[in-house]
Tab-separated table of C-alpha atoms in Angstrom:
chain	number	residue	atom	x	y	z
A	18	MET	CA	-30.741	36.220	-78.436
A	19	THR	CA	-31.111	32.520	-77.646
A	20	PRO	CA	-31.212	31.219	-74.047
A	21	ASP	CA	-27.785	29.616	-74.557
A	22	GLN	CA	-26.301	32.931	-75.713
A	23	ALA	CA	-27.814	34.712	-72.716
A	24	THR	CA	-26.295	32.129	-70.386
A	25	GLU	CA	-22.860	32.487	-71.990
A	26	ASP	CA	-23.072	36.290	-71.793
A	27	SER	CA	-23.949	36.071	-68.110
A	28	ARG	CA	-21.105	33.652	-67.456
A	29	TRP	CA	-18.642	35.828	-69.332
A	30	ALA	CA	-19.658	38.829	-67.222
A	31	GLN	CA	-19.114	36.801	-64.040
A	32	LEU	CA	-15.740	35.603	-65.319
A	33	VAL	CA	-14.596	39.158	-66.077
A	34	ALA	CA	-15.757	40.254	-62.621
A	35	ARG	CA	-14.065	37.208	-61.029
A	36	ALA	CA	-17.315	36.611	-59.168
A	37	LYS	CA	-16.693	34.269	-56.258
A	38	ALA	CA	-20.417	33.626	-55.949
A	39	ALA	CA	-20.244	31.833	-59.314
A	40	ASP	CA	-17.624	29.320	-58.180
A	41	GLY	CA	-19.050	25.831	-58.561
A	42	GLN	CA	-21.888	26.978	-60.815
A	43	PHE	CA	-19.742	26.630	-63.931
A	44	PHE	CA	-16.123	26.397	-65.045
A	45	TYR	CA	-14.286	27.873	-68.001
A	46	ALA	CA	-11.311	26.802	-70.078
A	47	ALA	CA	-8.962	28.684	-72.372
A	48	ARG	CA	-8.113	27.003	-75.669
A	49	THR	CA	-4.736	28.777	-75.727
A	50	THR	CA	-3.512	27.336	-72.412
A	51	GLY	CA	-5.364	24.025	-72.183
A	52	VAL	CA	-6.308	24.902	-68.584
A	53	PHE	CA	-9.742	25.117	-66.941
A	54	CYS	CA	-10.544	27.389	-63.980
A	55	ARG	CA	-13.214	28.524	-61.594
A	56	PRO	CA	-14.842	31.921	-62.415
A	57	SER	CA	-12.959	33.740	-59.652
A	58	CYS	CA	-9.501	32.624	-60.825
A	59	PRO	CA	-6.991	35.479	-60.369
A	60	ALA	CA	-5.159	34.573	-63.579
A	61	ARG	CA	-5.218	36.942	-66.537
A	62	THR	CA	-8.609	36.914	-68.286
A	63	PRO	CA	-8.366	35.193	-71.679
A	64	LYS	CA	-9.937	36.549	-74.838
A	65	ARG	CA	-13.587	35.644	-75.083
A	66	ALA	CA	-13.099	33.932	-78.422
A	67	ASN	CA	-10.772	31.445	-76.700
A	68	VAL	CA	-13.108	30.620	-73.799
A	69	ILE	CA	-15.254	27.507	-73.445
A	70	PHE	CA	-17.731	27.068	-70.574
A	71	PHE	CA	-18.404	23.767	-68.797
A	72	GLU	CA	-21.006	22.626	-66.294
A	73	SER	CA	-18.532	20.506	-64.315
A	74	THR	CA	-14.849	19.760	-63.880
A	75	ALA	CA	-15.466	16.279	-65.278
A	76	ALA	CA	-16.768	17.770	-68.522
A	77	ALA	CA	-13.712	20.023	-68.777
A	78	GLU	CA	-11.373	17.091	-68.202
A	79	ALA	CA	-13.264	14.963	-70.747
A	80	ALA	CA	-12.647	17.733	-73.290
A	81	GLY	CA	-8.902	17.438	-72.668
A	82	PHE	CA	-8.292	20.400	-70.342
A	83	ARG	CA	-6.273	20.227	-67.117
A	84	ALA	CA	-7.037	21.884	-63.771
A	85	CYS	CA	-5.556	25.311	-63.006
A	86	ARG	CA	-2.833	25.295	-60.366
A	87	ARG	CA	-3.736	28.770	-59.143
A	88	CYS	CA	-7.459	28.491	-58.401
A	89	HIS	CA	-7.655	24.684	-57.871
A	90	PRO	CA	-11.119	24.106	-59.410
A	91	LEU	CA	-11.073	20.425	-58.408
A	92	ALA	CA	-11.134	21.472	-54.743
A	93	ILE	CA	-14.748	22.609	-55.151
A	94	GLU	CA	-15.722	18.990	-55.769
A	95	GLY	CA	-13.291	17.572	-53.230
A	96	ARG	CA	-11.010	16.093	-55.900
A	97	ASP	CA	-7.966	18.310	-55.630
A	98	PRO	CA	-4.866	16.158	-54.924
A	99	GLN	CA	-3.051	19.141	-53.430
A	100	ALA	CA	-5.927	19.827	-51.035
A	101	SER	CA	-5.852	16.190	-49.912
A	102	LEU	CA	-2.073	16.320	-49.502
A	103	MET	CA	-2.224	19.517	-47.437
A	104	ALA	CA	-4.974	18.026	-45.240
A	105	ALA	CA	-2.694	15.050	-44.626
A	106	MET	CA	0.201	17.396	-43.841
A	107	ALA	CA	-1.995	19.298	-41.385
A	108	ASP	CA	-2.626	15.990	-39.594
A	109	TYR	CA	1.118	15.309	-39.650
A	110	ILE	CA	1.883	18.700	-38.103
A	111	ALA	CA	-0.749	18.164	-35.405
A	112	ALA	CA	0.683	14.722	-34.593
A	113	HIS	CA	4.216	16.150	-34.264
A	114	ALA	CA	3.329	19.554	-32.839
A	115	ALA	CA	5.679	19.170	-29.882
A	116	GLU	CA	8.691	18.620	-32.156
A	117	PRO	CA	10.745	21.113	-34.181
A	118	LEU	CA	9.199	21.200	-37.659
A	119	PRO	CA	11.403	23.258	-39.981
A	120	LEU	CA	10.137	23.813	-43.511
A	121	ASP	CA	12.856	21.537	-44.882
A	122	ARG	CA	11.425	18.616	-42.934
A	123	LEU	CA	7.828	19.388	-43.886
A	124	GLY	CA	8.716	19.895	-47.547
A	125	GLU	CA	10.547	16.574	-47.635
A	126	GLU	CA	7.557	14.837	-46.030
A	127	ALA	CA	5.233	16.369	-48.651
A	128	GLY	CA	7.643	15.739	-51.539
A	129	MET	CA	7.858	19.463	-52.322
A	130	SER	CA	10.385	22.261	-52.006
A	131	PRO	CA	10.125	24.118	-48.662
A	132	TRP	CA	8.998	27.333	-50.389
A	133	HIS	CA	6.362	25.568	-52.508
A	134	PHE	CA	5.076	23.664	-49.488
A	135	GLN	CA	4.762	26.836	-47.412
A	136	ARG	CA	2.876	28.650	-50.168
A	137	THR	CA	0.554	25.727	-50.922
A	138	PHE	CA	-0.180	24.932	-47.257
A	139	LYS	CA	-1.200	28.515	-46.509
A	140	ALA	CA	-3.369	28.719	-49.650
A	141	VAL	CA	-5.226	25.492	-48.833
A	142	ILE	CA	-5.365	25.466	-45.020
A	143	GLY	CA	-5.573	29.217	-44.458
A	144	VAL	CA	-2.621	29.718	-42.109
A	145	SER	CA	1.110	29.149	-42.373
A	146	PRO	CA	2.598	25.809	-41.203
A	147	ARG	CA	4.181	27.654	-38.298
A	148	ASP	CA	0.875	29.166	-37.138
A	149	TYR	CA	-0.881	25.830	-37.593
A	150	GLN	CA	1.735	24.105	-35.442
A	151	ALA	CA	1.460	26.830	-32.795
A	152	ALA	CA	-2.317	26.371	-32.649
A	153	ALA	CA	-1.965	22.572	-32.470
A	154	ARG	CA	0.629	22.861	-29.714
A	155	LEU	CA	-1.619	25.236	-27.783
A	156	ARG	CA	-4.558	22.812	-28.109
A	157	ASP	CA	-2.357	20.021	-26.760
A	158	PHE	CA	-1.158	22.222	-23.916
A	159	LYS	CA	-4.736	23.115	-22.970
A	160	GLN	CA	-5.828	19.465	-23.095
A	161	ARG	CA	-2.960	18.490	-20.806
A	162	LEU	CA	-3.922	21.187	-18.318
A	163	ARG	CA	-7.564	20.113	-18.452
A	164	GLY	CA	-6.453	16.509	-17.916
A	165	GLY	CA	-4.754	17.395	-14.662
A	166	ASP	CA	-1.097	17.693	-15.716
A	167	SER	CA	1.024	20.103	-13.733
A	168	VAL	CA	1.727	23.391	-15.460
A	169	LEU	CA	5.449	22.600	-15.661
A	170	GLY	CA	4.789	19.111	-17.040
A	171	ALA	CA	2.328	20.400	-19.630
A	172	VAL	CA	4.786	23.098	-20.725
A	173	PHE	CA	7.523	20.622	-21.585
A	174	ASP	CA	5.288	17.803	-22.864
A	175	ALA	CA	3.627	20.203	-25.310
A	176	GLY	CA	7.050	21.140	-26.671
A	177	TYR	CA	7.440	24.695	-25.402
A	178	GLY	CA	10.863	24.091	-23.866
A	179	SER	CA	10.526	26.684	-21.108
A	180	THR	CA	7.895	28.495	-19.093
A	181	SER	CA	8.853	31.802	-20.714
A	182	ARG	CA	8.035	30.344	-24.160
A	183	VAL	CA	4.546	29.305	-23.106
A	184	TYR	CA	3.739	32.736	-21.679
A	185	GLU	CA	4.866	34.282	-24.975
A	186	ARG	CA	2.634	31.968	-27.001
A	187	VAL	CA	-0.594	31.620	-25.053
A	188	ASP	CA	-1.645	35.254	-24.678
A	189	GLY	CA	-4.859	35.600	-26.673
A	190	GLY	CA	-5.164	31.830	-26.920
A	191	LEU	CA	-5.869	31.112	-23.285
A	192	GLY	CA	-6.785	34.626	-22.220
A	193	MET	CA	-5.648	33.748	-18.708
A	194	THR	CA	-2.601	32.309	-17.013
A	195	PRO	CA	-1.864	28.594	-17.638
A	196	SER	CA	-2.516	27.826	-13.975
A	197	ALA	CA	-5.932	29.451	-14.163
A	198	TYR	CA	-6.753	27.604	-17.366
A	199	ARG	CA	-5.704	24.265	-15.880
A	200	ALA	CA	-8.328	24.815	-13.200
A	201	GLY	CA	-11.013	25.707	-15.764
A	202	GLY	CA	-10.650	29.377	-14.988
A	203	ALA	CA	-10.335	28.937	-11.233
A	204	GLY	CA	-8.739	32.037	-9.799
A	205	GLU	CA	-10.077	34.118	-12.677
A	206	THR	CA	-12.824	36.543	-11.637
A	207	ILE	CA	-15.385	37.469	-14.264
A	208	SER	CA	-17.874	40.235	-13.536
A	209	HIS	CA	-21.163	40.270	-15.410
A	210	ALA	CA	-24.276	42.363	-15.834
A	211	VAL	CA	-27.494	42.145	-17.843
A	212	ARG	CA	-29.455	44.882	-19.558
A	213	ASP	CA	-32.638	44.839	-21.639
A	214	THR	CA	-32.131	45.976	-25.241
A	215	VAL	CA	-34.256	46.217	-28.373
A	216	LEU	CA	-33.012	42.723	-29.240
A	217	GLY	CA	-33.751	41.192	-25.850
A	218	PRO	CA	-31.688	40.612	-22.700
A	219	LEU	CA	-27.984	41.228	-23.221
A	220	MET	CA	-25.208	40.043	-20.901
A	221	MET	CA	-21.760	41.565	-20.848
A	222	ALA	CA	-18.927	40.031	-18.824
A	223	ALA	CA	-15.348	41.168	-18.325
A	224	THR	CA	-12.046	40.098	-16.802
A	225	ALA	CA	-9.290	42.432	-15.715
A	226	ARG	CA	-8.091	42.326	-19.353
A	227	GLY	CA	-11.350	43.493	-20.905
A	228	VAL	CA	-14.725	42.314	-22.181
A	229	CYS	CA	-14.667	38.532	-22.703
A	230	PHE	CA	-18.348	37.767	-23.304
A	231	VAL	CA	-21.298	39.577	-24.886
A	232	ALA	CA	-24.421	37.568	-25.646
A	233	PHE	CA	-28.143	37.851	-26.269
A	234	GLY	CA	-30.459	35.368	-24.603
A	235	ALA	CA	-33.980	34.549	-23.513
A	236	SER	CA	-33.396	35.443	-19.866
A	237	GLU	CA	-30.756	36.381	-17.330
A	238	ALA	CA	-30.699	32.804	-16.035
A	239	ALA	CA	-30.098	31.401	-19.513
A	240	LEU	CA	-27.311	33.890	-20.136
A	241	LEU	CA	-25.641	33.086	-16.828
A	242	ALA	CA	-25.750	29.380	-17.704
A	243	GLU	CA	-24.116	30.118	-21.059
A	244	LEU	CA	-21.401	32.184	-19.377
A	245	ALA	CA	-20.762	29.377	-16.884
A	246	GLY	CA	-20.437	26.934	-19.784
A	247	GLU	CA	-17.751	29.102	-21.383
A	248	PHE	CA	-15.819	29.558	-18.121
A	249	PRO	CA	-16.749	26.523	-15.982
A	250	ARG	CA	-14.467	27.137	-13.002
A	251	ALA	CA	-14.016	30.863	-13.019
A	252	THR	CA	-15.536	32.932	-10.247
A	253	LEU	CA	-18.615	34.528	-11.784
A	254	GLU	CA	-20.051	37.435	-9.891
A	255	PRO	CA	-22.491	40.254	-10.542
A	256	ALA	CA	-20.614	43.459	-11.194
A	257	GLY	CA	-19.540	44.923	-7.866
A	258	PRO	CA	-18.595	48.506	-7.050
A	259	ALA	CA	-15.302	48.387	-8.936
A	260	ALA	CA	-16.738	46.853	-12.110
A	261	ALA	CA	-20.305	48.160	-12.082
A	262	ALA	CA	-19.539	51.656	-13.344
A	263	PRO	CA	-17.492	50.708	-16.417
A	264	LEU	CA	-19.712	47.727	-17.273
A	265	ASP	CA	-22.842	49.839	-16.989
A	266	ALA	CA	-21.342	52.566	-19.172
A	267	TRP	CA	-20.194	50.020	-21.753
A	268	MET	CA	-23.597	48.330	-21.836
A	269	ALA	CA	-25.387	51.654	-22.104
A	270	ALA	CA	-23.198	52.587	-25.066
A	271	LEU	CA	-23.895	49.232	-26.709
A	272	ALA	CA	-27.644	49.561	-26.056
A	273	ASP	CA	-27.591	53.038	-27.646
A	274	HIS	CA	-25.766	51.584	-30.628
A	275	LEU	CA	-28.486	48.937	-31.049
A	276	ALA	CA	-31.462	51.241	-30.464
A	277	ALA	CA	-30.406	54.545	-31.967
A	278	GLY	CA	-27.549	53.868	-34.357
A	279	ALA	CA	-24.906	55.398	-32.108
A	280	PRO	CA	-21.330	54.405	-33.012
A	281	ARG	CA	-20.298	50.922	-31.902
A	282	PRO	CA	-18.416	51.472	-28.640
A	283	GLU	CA	-14.679	50.857	-28.734
A	284	LEU	CA	-14.118	48.750	-25.635
A	285	PRO	CA	-11.110	46.853	-24.269
A	286	LEU	CA	-11.526	43.250	-25.417
A	287	ASP	CA	-10.201	40.033	-23.911
A	288	LEU	CA	-10.031	37.995	-27.138
A	289	ARG	CA	-9.762	34.250	-26.651
A	290	GLY	CA	-9.257	32.156	-29.747
A	291	THR	CA	-6.781	30.637	-32.163
A	292	ALA	CA	-4.512	32.809	-34.270
A	293	PHE	CA	-6.779	32.144	-37.274
A	294	GLN	CA	-9.966	33.034	-35.381
A	295	ILE	CA	-8.482	36.284	-34.104
A	296	ARG	CA	-7.469	37.254	-37.666
A	297	VAL	CA	-11.075	36.683	-38.779
A	298	TRP	CA	-12.489	38.676	-35.868
A	299	ARG	CA	-10.139	41.598	-36.404
A	300	PHE	CA	-11.036	41.715	-40.082
A	301	LEU	CA	-14.758	41.773	-39.218
A	302	MET	CA	-14.177	44.709	-36.885
A	303	GLN	CA	-13.000	46.700	-39.926
A	304	VAL	CA	-16.210	46.095	-41.927
A	305	LYS	CA	-18.231	49.310	-41.832
A	306	PRO	CA	-21.833	49.395	-40.550
A	307	GLY	CA	-24.203	48.911	-43.467
A	308	ASP	CA	-21.649	46.848	-45.391
A	309	VAL	CA	-21.519	43.064	-45.577
A	310	VAL	CA	-18.973	40.495	-46.729
A	311	SER	CA	-19.405	36.925	-47.898
A	312	TYR	CA	-17.582	34.159	-46.101
A	313	SER	CA	-15.450	33.826	-49.250
A	314	GLU	CA	-14.558	37.532	-49.133
A	315	LEU	CA	-13.803	37.182	-45.438
A	316	ALA	CA	-11.389	34.325	-46.136
A	317	ASP	CA	-9.830	36.363	-48.961
A	318	GLY	CA	-9.511	39.391	-46.698
A	319	ILE	CA	-7.295	37.564	-44.216
A	320	GLY	CA	-5.175	36.055	-46.981
A	321	ALA	CA	-6.665	32.549	-46.774
A	322	PRO	CA	-8.963	32.230	-49.815
A	323	LYS	CA	-9.428	28.482	-49.434
A	324	ALA	CA	-10.386	28.621	-45.768
A	325	VAL	CA	-14.024	29.621	-46.323
A	326	ARG	CA	-15.467	27.021	-43.961
A	327	ALA	CA	-12.885	27.841	-41.318
A	328	ALA	CA	-13.805	31.531	-41.587
A	329	ALA	CA	-17.487	30.668	-41.125
A	330	SER	CA	-16.589	28.516	-38.116
A	331	ALA	CA	-14.630	31.417	-36.612
A	332	CYS	CA	-17.773	33.554	-36.912
A	333	ALA	CA	-19.763	30.873	-35.108
A	334	ALA	CA	-17.150	30.746	-32.320
A	335	ASN	CA	-17.372	34.490	-31.646
A	336	ARG	CA	-18.300	35.218	-27.997
A	337	LEU	CA	-18.615	38.989	-28.421
A	338	ALA	CA	-21.925	39.779	-30.120
A	339	VAL	CA	-21.963	43.089	-32.011
A	340	LEU	CA	-18.527	44.139	-30.723
A	341	ILE	CA	-17.128	41.635	-33.209
A	342	PRO	CA	-19.750	42.099	-35.950
A	343	CYS	CA	-19.988	38.559	-37.300
A	344	HIS	CA	-23.570	39.404	-38.308
A	345	ARG	CA	-22.047	41.221	-41.304
A	346	ALA	CA	-20.817	37.934	-42.819
A	347	LEU	CA	-23.232	36.324	-45.294
A	348	ARG	CA	-23.328	33.324	-47.585
A	349	ALA	CA	-22.029	33.750	-51.133
A	350	ASP	CA	-25.590	33.850	-52.509
A	351	GLY	CA	-26.507	36.702	-50.170
A	352	GLY	CA	-28.379	34.462	-47.732
A	353	LEU	CA	-28.099	35.288	-44.049
A	354	GLY	CA	-26.539	31.984	-43.060
A	355	GLY	CA	-26.379	31.154	-39.371
A	356	TYR	CA	-25.938	33.359	-36.317
A	357	ARG	CA	-25.088	32.253	-32.804
A	358	TRP	CA	-27.805	34.467	-31.316
A	359	GLY	CA	-30.539	33.720	-33.853
A	360	VAL	CA	-31.105	34.626	-37.490
A	361	GLU	CA	-33.866	37.094	-36.615
A	362	ARG	CA	-31.424	39.120	-34.540
A	363	LYS	CA	-28.947	39.019	-37.410
A	364	ARG	CA	-31.608	40.291	-39.801
A	365	ALA	CA	-32.572	43.069	-37.368
A	366	LEU	CA	-28.957	44.153	-36.850
A	367	LEU	CA	-28.320	44.351	-40.589
A	368	ALA	CA	-31.562	46.218	-41.260
A	369	ALA	CA	-30.801	48.776	-38.562
A	370	GLU	CA	-27.273	49.333	-39.855
A	371	ARG	CA	-28.431	49.715	-43.448
A	372	ALA	CA	-31.101	52.206	-42.440
A	373	GLN	CA	-28.591	54.202	-40.425
A	374	ALA	CA	-26.090	54.165	-43.313
A	375	ALA	CA	-28.770	55.347	-45.725
A	376	ALA	CA	-29.747	58.151	-43.380
């Protein structure tokens, strides 16, 4: 077998497996359709005799093939017109977040039918136009509160229409009342405690809603500074009599999980993030110990296959180490990638989980 034949055999196997890790390494075209795709394209696999492999999208285009409308191979090289259009529409939605934006209006702006726009926007951006607008409106609302606007003024200026609407929308996005958020968390009491673990000092902090912060650090002082940076005006206090018992029990359970492979404790969580981030975090909580997912698989798992970078960013924004197991997300090539609390801790967590799963 020649080296070229071996390469084609390997590429064919990756095509049949729809290997996402191969995306960008090569492209294939079907003579029968005149279309070229990325290896992971969900379209029906053509017969091998009809397949031609290319090193780049430019080579495929030079041979007379056109880009697939399902897998958007041009997006890998930043040349997909639809991806550029949807990015522009995302900016449009953000600029008009306070206004009613029915699909008819958005479709007309994009020059597409409402249904086609909705489907394309979600495929490219990772969330529906409605969810994207809600997140943009919430960001605007939070900025207005931070800037000193009154709660009532921020409610109406951000386009909520009534105070009841804002309370419906912000839960999980602010994690606290609008008044508390306007004051940088003032009025919000967060109890915290630190415990030594096999991976170094660990701080856990909680509000009345649940655990809002779990982090590894070099020292208690460094962890307290990080907590203060996340909640700059909240009242931060060492766990008192009311909070000490549950926090201590939760931290003990988490320490046992890290040291001895005990089950990850199921604790009440005060999740604070965008709708997209929370979808990513909830998906990660379903990944079993000992298993891993790539960022591409993570994006696929939440129904947003094109939002790979956004999924990785959601992992980086996670404030709940281990409880939301973002350490189980890897690069497509199997590399560890980054980790908010250090790559060595990520490697140690994965090694411990794999050993426990094997046992």
